[in-house]
Tab-separated table of C-alpha atoms in Angstrom:
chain	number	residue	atom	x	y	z
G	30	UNK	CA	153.826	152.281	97.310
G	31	UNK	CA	150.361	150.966	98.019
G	32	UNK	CA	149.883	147.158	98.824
G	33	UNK	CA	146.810	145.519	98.193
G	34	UNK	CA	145.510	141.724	96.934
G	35	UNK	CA	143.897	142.957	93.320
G	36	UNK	CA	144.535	146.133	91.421
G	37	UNK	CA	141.298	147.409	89.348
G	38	UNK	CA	142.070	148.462	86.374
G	39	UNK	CA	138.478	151.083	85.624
G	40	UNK	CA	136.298	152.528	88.515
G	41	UNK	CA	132.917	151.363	86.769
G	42	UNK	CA	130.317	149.077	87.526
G	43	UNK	CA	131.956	145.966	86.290
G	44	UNK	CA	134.820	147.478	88.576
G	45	UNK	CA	133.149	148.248	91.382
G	46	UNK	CA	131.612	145.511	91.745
G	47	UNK	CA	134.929	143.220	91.628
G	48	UNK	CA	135.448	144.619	94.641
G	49	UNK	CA	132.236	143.190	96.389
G	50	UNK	CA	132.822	139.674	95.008
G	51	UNK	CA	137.006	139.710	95.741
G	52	UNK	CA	135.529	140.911	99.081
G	53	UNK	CA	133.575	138.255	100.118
G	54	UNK	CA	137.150	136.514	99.673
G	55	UNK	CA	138.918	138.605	102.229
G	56	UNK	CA	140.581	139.810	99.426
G	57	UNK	CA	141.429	143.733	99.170
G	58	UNK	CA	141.188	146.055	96.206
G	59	UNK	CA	142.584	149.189	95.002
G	60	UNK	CA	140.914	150.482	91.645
G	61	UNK	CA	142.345	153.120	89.337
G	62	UNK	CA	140.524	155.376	86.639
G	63	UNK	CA	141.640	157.874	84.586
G	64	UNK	CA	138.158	159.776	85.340
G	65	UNK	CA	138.353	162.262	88.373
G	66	UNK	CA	135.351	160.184	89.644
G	67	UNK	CA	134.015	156.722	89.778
G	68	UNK	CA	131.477	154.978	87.807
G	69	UNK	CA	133.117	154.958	84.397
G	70	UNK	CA	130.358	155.835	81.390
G	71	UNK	CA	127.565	155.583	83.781
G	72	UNK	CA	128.687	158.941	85.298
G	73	UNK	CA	130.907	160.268	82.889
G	74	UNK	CA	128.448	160.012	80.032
G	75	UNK	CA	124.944	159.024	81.285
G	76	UNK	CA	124.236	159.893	84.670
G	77	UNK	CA	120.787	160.883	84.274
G	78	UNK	CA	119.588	157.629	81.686
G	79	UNK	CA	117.281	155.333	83.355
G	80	UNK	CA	118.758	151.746	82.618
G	81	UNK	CA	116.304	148.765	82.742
G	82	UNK	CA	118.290	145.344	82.750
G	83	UNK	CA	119.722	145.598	86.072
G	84	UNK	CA	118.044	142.280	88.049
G	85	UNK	CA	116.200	142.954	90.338
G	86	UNK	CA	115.830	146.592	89.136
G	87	UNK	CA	112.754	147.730	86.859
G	88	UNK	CA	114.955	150.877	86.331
G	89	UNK	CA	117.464	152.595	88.030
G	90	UNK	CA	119.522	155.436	86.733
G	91	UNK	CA	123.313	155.176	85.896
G	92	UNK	CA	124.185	157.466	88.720
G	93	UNK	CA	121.961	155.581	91.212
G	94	UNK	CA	123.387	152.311	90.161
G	95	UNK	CA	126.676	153.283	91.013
G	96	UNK	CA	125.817	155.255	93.906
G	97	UNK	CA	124.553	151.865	95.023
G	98	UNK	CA	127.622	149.803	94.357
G	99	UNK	CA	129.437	152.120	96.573
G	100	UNK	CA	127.528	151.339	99.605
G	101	UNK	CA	127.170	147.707	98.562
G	102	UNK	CA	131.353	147.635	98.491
G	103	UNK	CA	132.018	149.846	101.271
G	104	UNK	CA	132.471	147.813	104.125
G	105	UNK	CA	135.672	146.346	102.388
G	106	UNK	CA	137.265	149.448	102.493
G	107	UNK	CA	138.648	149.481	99.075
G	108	UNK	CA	141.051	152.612	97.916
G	109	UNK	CA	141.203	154.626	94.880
G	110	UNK	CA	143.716	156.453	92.607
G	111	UNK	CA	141.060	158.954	90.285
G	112	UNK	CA	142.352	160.892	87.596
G	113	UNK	CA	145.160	158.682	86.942
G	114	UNK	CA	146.042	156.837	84.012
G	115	UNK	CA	147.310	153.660	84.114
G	116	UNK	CA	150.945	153.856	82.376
G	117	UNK	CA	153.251	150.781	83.198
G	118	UNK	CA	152.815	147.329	84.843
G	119	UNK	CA	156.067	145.701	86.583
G	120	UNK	CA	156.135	141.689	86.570
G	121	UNK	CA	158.017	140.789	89.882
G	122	UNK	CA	160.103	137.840	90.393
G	123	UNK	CA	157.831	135.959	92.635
G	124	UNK	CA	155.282	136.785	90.154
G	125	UNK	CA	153.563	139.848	91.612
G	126	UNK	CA	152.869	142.744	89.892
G	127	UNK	CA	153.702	146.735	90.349
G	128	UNK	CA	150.933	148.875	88.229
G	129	UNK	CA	152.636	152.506	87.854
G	130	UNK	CA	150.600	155.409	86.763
G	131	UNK	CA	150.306	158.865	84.834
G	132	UNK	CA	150.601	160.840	88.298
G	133	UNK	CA	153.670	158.362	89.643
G	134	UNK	CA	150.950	156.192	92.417
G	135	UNK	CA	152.890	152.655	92.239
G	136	UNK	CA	150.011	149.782	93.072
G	137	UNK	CA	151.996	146.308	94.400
G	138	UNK	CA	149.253	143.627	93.791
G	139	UNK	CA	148.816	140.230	93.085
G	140	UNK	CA	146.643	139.879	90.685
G	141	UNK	CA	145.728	142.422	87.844
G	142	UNK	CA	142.074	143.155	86.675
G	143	UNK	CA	141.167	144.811	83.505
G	144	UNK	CA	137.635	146.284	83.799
G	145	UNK	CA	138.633	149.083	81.408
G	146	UNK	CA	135.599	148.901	79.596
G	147	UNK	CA	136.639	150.889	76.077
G	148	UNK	CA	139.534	152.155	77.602
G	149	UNK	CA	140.800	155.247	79.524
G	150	UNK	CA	139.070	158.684	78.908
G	151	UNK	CA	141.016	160.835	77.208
G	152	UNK	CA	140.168	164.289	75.462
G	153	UNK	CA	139.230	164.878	71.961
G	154	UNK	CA	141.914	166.156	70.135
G	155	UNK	CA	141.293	168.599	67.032
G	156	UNK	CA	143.126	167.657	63.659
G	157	UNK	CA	145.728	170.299	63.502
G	158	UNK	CA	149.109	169.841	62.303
G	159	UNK	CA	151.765	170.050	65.099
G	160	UNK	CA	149.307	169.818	68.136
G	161	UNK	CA	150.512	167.335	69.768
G	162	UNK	CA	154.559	169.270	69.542
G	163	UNK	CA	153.100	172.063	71.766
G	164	UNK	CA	151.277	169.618	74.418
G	165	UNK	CA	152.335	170.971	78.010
G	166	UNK	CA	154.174	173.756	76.034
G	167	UNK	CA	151.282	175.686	75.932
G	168	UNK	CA	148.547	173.294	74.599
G	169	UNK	CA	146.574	171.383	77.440
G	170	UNK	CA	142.936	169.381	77.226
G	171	UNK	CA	142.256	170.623	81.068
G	172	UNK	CA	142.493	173.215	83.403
G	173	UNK	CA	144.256	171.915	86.011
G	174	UNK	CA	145.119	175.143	87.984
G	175	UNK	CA	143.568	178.377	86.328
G	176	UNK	CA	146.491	180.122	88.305
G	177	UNK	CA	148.637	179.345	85.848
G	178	UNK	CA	146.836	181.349	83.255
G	179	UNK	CA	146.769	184.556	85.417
G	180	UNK	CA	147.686	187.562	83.687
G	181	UNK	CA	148.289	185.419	80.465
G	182	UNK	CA	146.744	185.619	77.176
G	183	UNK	CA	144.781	182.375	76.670
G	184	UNK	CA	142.621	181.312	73.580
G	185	UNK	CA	140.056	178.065	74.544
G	186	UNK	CA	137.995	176.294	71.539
G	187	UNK	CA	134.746	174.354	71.946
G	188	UNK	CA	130.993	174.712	72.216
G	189	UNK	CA	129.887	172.612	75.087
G	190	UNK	CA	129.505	173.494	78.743
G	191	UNK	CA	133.481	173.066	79.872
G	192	UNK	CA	134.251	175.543	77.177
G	193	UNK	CA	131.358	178.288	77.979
G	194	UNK	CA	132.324	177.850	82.080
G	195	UNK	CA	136.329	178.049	81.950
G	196	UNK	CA	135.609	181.337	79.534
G	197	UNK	CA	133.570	182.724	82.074
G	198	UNK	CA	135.874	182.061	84.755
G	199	UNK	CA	138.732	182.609	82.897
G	200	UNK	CA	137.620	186.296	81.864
G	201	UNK	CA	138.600	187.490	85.143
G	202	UNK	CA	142.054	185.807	85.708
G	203	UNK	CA	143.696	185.709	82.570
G	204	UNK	CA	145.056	188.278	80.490
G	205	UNK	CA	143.458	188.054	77.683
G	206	UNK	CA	140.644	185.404	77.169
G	207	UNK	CA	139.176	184.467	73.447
G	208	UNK	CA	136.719	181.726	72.799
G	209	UNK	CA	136.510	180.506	69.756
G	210	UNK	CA	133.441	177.750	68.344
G	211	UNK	CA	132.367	176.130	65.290
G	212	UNK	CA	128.659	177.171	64.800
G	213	UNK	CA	127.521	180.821	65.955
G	214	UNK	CA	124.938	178.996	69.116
G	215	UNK	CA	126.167	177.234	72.116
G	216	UNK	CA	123.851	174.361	73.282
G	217	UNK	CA	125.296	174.177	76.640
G	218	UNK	CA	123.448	175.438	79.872
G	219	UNK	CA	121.537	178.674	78.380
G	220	UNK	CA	122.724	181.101	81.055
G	221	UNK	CA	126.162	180.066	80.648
G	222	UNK	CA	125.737	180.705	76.945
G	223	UNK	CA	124.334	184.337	77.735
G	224	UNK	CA	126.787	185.165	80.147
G	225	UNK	CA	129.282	184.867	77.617
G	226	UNK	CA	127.126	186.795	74.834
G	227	UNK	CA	127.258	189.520	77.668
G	228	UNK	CA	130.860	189.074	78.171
G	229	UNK	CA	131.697	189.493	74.698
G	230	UNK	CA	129.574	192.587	74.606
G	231	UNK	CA	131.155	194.190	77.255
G	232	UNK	CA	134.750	193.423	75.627
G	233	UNK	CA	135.860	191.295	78.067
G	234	UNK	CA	136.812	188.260	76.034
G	235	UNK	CA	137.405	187.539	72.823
G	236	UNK	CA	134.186	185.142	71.253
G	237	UNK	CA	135.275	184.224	67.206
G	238	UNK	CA	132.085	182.054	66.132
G	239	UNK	CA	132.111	180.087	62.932
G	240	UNK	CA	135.864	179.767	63.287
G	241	UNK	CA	138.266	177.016	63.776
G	242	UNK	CA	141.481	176.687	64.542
G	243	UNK	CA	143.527	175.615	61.838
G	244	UNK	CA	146.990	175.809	62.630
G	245	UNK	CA	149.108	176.950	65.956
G	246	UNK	CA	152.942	178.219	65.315
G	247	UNK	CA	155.178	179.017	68.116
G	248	UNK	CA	159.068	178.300	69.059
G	249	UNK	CA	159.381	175.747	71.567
G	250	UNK	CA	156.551	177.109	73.439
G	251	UNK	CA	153.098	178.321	71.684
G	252	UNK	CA	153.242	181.632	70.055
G	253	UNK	CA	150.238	182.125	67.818
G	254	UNK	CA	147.020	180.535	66.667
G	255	UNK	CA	145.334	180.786	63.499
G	256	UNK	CA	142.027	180.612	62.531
G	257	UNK	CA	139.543	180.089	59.696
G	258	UNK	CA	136.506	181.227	59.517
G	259	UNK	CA	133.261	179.302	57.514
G	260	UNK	CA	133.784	181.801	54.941
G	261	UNK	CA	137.517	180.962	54.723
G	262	UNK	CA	138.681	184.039	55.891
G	263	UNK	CA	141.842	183.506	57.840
G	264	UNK	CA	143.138	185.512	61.479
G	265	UNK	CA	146.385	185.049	63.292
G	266	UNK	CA	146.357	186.067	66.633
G	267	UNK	CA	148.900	185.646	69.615
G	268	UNK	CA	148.490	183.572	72.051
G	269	UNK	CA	150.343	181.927	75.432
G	270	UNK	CA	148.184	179.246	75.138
G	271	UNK	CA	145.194	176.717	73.929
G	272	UNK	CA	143.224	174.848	75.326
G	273	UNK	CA	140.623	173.008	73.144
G	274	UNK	CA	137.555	171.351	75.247
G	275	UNK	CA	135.738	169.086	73.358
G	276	UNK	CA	135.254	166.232	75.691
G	277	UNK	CA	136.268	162.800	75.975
G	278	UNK	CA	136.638	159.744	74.237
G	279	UNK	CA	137.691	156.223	74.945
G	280	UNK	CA	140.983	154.541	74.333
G	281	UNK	CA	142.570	151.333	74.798
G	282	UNK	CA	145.994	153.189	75.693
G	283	UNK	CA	148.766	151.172	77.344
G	284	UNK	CA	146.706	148.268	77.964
G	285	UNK	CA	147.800	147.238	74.256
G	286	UNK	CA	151.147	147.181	74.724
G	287	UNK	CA	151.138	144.345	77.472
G	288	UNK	CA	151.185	141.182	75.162
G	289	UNK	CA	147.989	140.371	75.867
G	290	UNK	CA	146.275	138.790	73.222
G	291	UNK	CA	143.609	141.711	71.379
G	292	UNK	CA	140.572	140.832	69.211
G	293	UNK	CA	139.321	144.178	67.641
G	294	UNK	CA	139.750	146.966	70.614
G	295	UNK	CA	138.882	143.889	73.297
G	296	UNK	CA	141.063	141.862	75.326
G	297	UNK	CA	140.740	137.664	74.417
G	298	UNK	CA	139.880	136.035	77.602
G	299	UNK	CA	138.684	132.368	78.824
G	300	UNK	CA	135.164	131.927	79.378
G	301	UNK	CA	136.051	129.799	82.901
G	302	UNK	CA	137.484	132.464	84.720
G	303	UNK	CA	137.928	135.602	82.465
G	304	UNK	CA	141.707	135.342	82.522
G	305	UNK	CA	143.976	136.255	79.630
G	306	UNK	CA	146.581	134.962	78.557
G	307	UNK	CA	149.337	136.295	80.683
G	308	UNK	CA	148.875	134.865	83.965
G	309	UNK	CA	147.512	136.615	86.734
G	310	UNK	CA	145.699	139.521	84.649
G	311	UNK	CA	141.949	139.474	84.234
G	312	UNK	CA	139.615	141.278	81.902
G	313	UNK	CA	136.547	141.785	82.870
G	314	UNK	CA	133.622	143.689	81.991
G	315	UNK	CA	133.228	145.968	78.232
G	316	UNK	CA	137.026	145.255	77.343
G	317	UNK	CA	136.964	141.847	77.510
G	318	UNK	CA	135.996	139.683	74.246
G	319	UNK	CA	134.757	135.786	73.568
G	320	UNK	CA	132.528	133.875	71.494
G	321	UNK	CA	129.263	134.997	72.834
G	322	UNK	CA	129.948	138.405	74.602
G	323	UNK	CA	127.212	140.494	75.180
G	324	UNK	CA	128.432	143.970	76.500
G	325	UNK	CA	125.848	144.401	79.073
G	326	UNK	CA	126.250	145.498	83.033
G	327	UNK	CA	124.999	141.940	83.995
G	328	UNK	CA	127.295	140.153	82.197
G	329	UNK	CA	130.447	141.990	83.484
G	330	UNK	CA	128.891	141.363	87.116
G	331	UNK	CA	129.104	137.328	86.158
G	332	UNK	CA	132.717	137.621	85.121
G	333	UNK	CA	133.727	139.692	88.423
G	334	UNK	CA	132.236	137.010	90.239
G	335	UNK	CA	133.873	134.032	88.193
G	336	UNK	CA	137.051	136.141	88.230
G	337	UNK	CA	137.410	136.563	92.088
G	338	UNK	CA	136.892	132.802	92.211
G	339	UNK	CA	140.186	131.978	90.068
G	340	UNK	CA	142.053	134.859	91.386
G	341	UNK	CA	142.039	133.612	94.730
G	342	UNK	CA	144.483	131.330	94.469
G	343	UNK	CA	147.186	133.640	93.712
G	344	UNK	CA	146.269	136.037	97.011
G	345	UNK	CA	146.068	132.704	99.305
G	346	UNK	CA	148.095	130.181	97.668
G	347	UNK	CA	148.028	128.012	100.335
G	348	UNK	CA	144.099	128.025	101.152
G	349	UNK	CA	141.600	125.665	99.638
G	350	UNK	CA	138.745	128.123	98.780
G	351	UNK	CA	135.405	127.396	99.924
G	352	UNK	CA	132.277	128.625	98.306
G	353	UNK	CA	130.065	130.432	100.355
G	354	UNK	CA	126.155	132.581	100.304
G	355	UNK	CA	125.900	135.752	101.783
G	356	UNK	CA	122.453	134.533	103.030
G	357	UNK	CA	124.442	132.262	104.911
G	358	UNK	CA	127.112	133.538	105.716
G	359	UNK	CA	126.448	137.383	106.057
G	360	UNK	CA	128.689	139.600	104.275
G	361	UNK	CA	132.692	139.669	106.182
G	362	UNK	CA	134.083	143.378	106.291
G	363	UNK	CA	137.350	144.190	106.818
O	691	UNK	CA	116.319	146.991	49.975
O	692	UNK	CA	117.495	149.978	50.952
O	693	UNK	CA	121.298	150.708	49.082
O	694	UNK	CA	123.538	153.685	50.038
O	695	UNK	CA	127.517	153.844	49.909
O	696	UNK	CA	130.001	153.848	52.992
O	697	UNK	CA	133.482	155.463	53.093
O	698	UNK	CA	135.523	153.975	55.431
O	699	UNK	CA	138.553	156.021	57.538
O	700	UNK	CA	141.023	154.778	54.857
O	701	UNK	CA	139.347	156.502	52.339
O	702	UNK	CA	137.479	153.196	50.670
O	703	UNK	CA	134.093	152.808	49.629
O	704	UNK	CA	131.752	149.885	49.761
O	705	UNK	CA	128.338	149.699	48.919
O	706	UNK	CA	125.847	148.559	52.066
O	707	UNK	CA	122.259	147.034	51.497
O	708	UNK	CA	119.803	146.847	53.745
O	709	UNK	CA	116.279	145.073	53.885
O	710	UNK	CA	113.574	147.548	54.170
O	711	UNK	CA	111.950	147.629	57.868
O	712	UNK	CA	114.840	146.392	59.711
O	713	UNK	CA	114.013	148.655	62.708
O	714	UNK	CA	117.970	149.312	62.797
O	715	UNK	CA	119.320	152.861	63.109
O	716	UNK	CA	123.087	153.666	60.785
O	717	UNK	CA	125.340	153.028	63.668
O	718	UNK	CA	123.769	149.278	64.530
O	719	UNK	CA	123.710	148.283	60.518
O	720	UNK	CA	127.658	149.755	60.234
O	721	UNK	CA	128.625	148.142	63.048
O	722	UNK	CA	127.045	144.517	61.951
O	723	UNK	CA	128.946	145.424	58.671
O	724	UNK	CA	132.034	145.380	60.939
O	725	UNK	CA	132.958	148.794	60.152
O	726	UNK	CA	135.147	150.120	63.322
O	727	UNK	CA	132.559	151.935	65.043
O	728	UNK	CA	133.144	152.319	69.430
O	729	UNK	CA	129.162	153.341	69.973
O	730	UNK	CA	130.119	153.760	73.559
O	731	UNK	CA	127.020	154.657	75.142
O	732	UNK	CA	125.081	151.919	72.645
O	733	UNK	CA	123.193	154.411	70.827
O	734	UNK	CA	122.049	156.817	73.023
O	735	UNK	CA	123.461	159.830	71.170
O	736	UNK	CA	125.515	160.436	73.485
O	737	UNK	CA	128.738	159.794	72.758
O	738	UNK	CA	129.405	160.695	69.251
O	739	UNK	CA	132.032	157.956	68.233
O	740	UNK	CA	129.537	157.051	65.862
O	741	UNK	CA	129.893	160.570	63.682
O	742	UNK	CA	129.304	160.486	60.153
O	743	UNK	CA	129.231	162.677	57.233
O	744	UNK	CA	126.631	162.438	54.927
O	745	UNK	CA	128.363	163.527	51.517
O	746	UNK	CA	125.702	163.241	48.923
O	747	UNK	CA	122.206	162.766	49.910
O	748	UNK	CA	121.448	164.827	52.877
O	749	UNK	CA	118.628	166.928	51.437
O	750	UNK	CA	116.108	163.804	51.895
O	751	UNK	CA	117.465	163.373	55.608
O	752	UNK	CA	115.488	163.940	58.524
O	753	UNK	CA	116.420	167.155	60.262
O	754	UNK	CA	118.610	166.855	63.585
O	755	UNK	CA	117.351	166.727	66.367
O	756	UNK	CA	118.163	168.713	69.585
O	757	UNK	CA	119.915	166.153	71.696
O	758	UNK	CA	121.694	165.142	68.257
O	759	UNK	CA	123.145	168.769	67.827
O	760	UNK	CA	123.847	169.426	71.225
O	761	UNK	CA	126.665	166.275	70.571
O	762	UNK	CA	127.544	167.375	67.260
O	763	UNK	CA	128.599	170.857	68.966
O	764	UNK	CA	131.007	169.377	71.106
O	765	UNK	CA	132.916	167.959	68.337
O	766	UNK	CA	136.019	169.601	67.093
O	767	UNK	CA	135.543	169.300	63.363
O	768	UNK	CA	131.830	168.887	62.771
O	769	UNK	CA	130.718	169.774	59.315
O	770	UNK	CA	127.029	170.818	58.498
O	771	UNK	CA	127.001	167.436	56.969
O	772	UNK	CA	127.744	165.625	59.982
O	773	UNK	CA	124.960	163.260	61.805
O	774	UNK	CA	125.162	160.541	64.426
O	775	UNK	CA	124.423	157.578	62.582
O	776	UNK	CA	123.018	156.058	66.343
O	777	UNK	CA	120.094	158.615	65.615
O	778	UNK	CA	119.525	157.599	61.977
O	779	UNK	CA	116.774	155.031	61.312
O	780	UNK	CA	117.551	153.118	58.040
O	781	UNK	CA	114.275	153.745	55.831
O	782	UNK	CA	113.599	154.797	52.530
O	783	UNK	CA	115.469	158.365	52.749
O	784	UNK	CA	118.670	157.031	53.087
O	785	UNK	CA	118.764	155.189	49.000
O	786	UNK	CA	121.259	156.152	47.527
O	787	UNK	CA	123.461	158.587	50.523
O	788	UNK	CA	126.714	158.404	50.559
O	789	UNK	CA	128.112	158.715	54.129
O	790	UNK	CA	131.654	158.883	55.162
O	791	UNK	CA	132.782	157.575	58.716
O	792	UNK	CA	134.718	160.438	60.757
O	793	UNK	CA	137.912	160.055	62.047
O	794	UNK	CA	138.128	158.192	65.121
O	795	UNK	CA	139.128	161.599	67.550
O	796	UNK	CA	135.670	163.155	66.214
């Protein structure tokens, strides 16, 4: 079980920067993100994009920005649970709560902050009928171990980068390796793209363009895949298993489930201190929603700052907080 | 104004009208129409949670770009219809389209 004051719910900016103003508080911070690495859309989706409305910034790109928040935060030491979904939160009897998540990490805390911004990260999933029946039982969105596909026969669908590397890998530890894609081009990095061309060529996988998959059959465990080509020819082929990669998108997940009070996809908050209404969580940040929200980086920044403020009398409820600059005081580490 | 037809993910069609040289793109004008659109990365094309299909119409639309298809690939049921409607300026072209909103995976 980890302790800590607040649990972060989202590693992004809005996130990461929680941590700076619960900080200056003396209080601690442990942030988990379904991402494998911090900095939510900024480095998930944008690294690279210049953004412009950062004070005191004329332009700084996503990656930088966060880069940045990490040094700015880490003198107070805060820890991290990436690539873990947040799956169950625990009210205790003295009011505390336990956050639980997808991998098993338990988080005691005492005070919960959403800064989910649209949610957890989660793949796409193609429309066919039954997918979800053969998830983990021979369907996966990931490649967690490729030793697990040694010597077996493996079918992967998508155009994009993750699909064109994992067949390349792939072609020399599994069985039997097909790729199959929508259009008859990749866009992805243009070696990668040739290297599978060349791989095809020399019969070493499988590549079925202007295919997909329309439905998967199999008896408690996957069995075969069909396809269907543009010119609605169909092919049934055997397979151990698929594994479709076409990226990620955002969703609210558990987070709706915790009677909080939901306006459209965002969580209803007050405008003093950004908390909901269950006491003790706060949304901060993309997720959140009032009269007036602007989803912008700045904003979320306010509301970490207005959060930590309100929070503080749950980690300390004895001590009368007292506000205080950094140019006065310095900034405390732990 | 500028009139063209939006299916919705349950299937229903409304008709949307626009004033000519609104400088909006698709995505901003559905999402003002508060159709359930995410536009995670806020129009940047980036993201593709703002994927449409444009059923009737498409001949007068401008082609796609790179960075547009290079999205669209990484979709699991793009059709040779399908745009991002963050990279669609509303002018002239678009009288009369019909576009249906994808389903919220694609």
């Amino acid at each position: 079980m980890i302790t800590t004051d607040i649990c972060i719910i989202g590693a992004g900016p809005v996130g990461l920067f929680a941590v700076f103003e619960a900080g200056l508080l003396k209080m601690r911070c442990h942030l988990i993100d379904a991402l494998p690495q911090v900095g939510g859309q900024l480095s998930e989706i944008y690294p690279q994009k210049p953004i412009y409305d950062i004070p005191g910034y004329p332009e700084v790109k996503a990656q930088e920005l966060v880069d940045n928040l990490m040094e700015q935060i880490a003198s107070f030491k805060p820890t991290f649970s990436l690539g873990e979904r947040v799956e169950v939160l625990d009210k205790q009897e003295d009011g505390s709560y336990i956050v639980g998540t997808s991998e098993g990490t338990r988080v005691h805390c005492q005070v919960v902050v959403i800064a989910a911004g649209l949610g957890s990260f989660e793949p796409r999933k193609p429309e066919i009928e039954g997918l979800e029946r053969f998830e983990g039982k021979g369907v996966s969105y990931m490649v967690r171990n490729p030793e697990l596909l040694r010597d077996r026969r493996v079918v992967l669908a998508g155009g994009g980068d993750s699909a064109l590397d994992w067949t390349i890998f792939l072609a020399n530890v599994a069985q039997e390796v097909t790729l199959v894609h929508r259009g008859e081009t990749f866009r992805g990095a243009p070696d990668s793209a040739e290297k599978v061309f060349e791989l095809a060529q020399e019969g070493k996988i499988n590549l079925i363009l202007n295919s997909n998959i329309s439905s998967i059959n199999g008896n408690g465990h996957l069995k075969e895949v069909t396809l269907v080509g543009k010119d609605k020819s169909s092919y049934t082929m055997e397979a151990d298993h698929l594994i479709p990669l076409f990226g990620l998108t955002p969703k609210l997940g558990p987070i709706a489930d915790w009677g909080l009070a939901i306006d459209k996809s965002a969580i209803s908050v007050n405008t003093f201190d950004y908390s909901t209404n269950v006491e003790r969580i706060y949304a901060i940040g993309d997720i959140n929603t009032y009269p007036g929200k602007l989803k912008l980086i700045l904003c979320g920044f306010h509301e970490a700052a207005l959060m930590c403020q309100s929070a503080f009398k749950y980690v300390y409820p004895n001590q009368k907080l007292s506000f205080k600059y950094t140019t006065v005081n310095g900034v405390p580490a732990f | 104004m500028i009139n063209f037809i939006v299916e919705d993910r349950n299937g229903e069609q409304r008709p949307v009208e626009v004033p000519e040289g609104i400088g909006l793109n698709l995505m901003e004008v559905l999402k003002a129409s508060e159709y359930d659109i995410l536009a995670t990365c806020g129009g940047m094309g980036l993201c593709a949670t703002c994927h449409v299909q444009v059923l009737e119409g498409h001949d007068n639309f401008p082609p796609v770009s790179d960075v547009e298809l290079d999205i669209l690939d990484t979709l699991p049921s793009a059709h040779d219809d399908s745009r991002l409607a963050c990279q669609l300026r509303v002018e002239e072209y678009m009288e009369g389209a019909l576009f249906r909103i994808a389903s919220e995976n694609h």
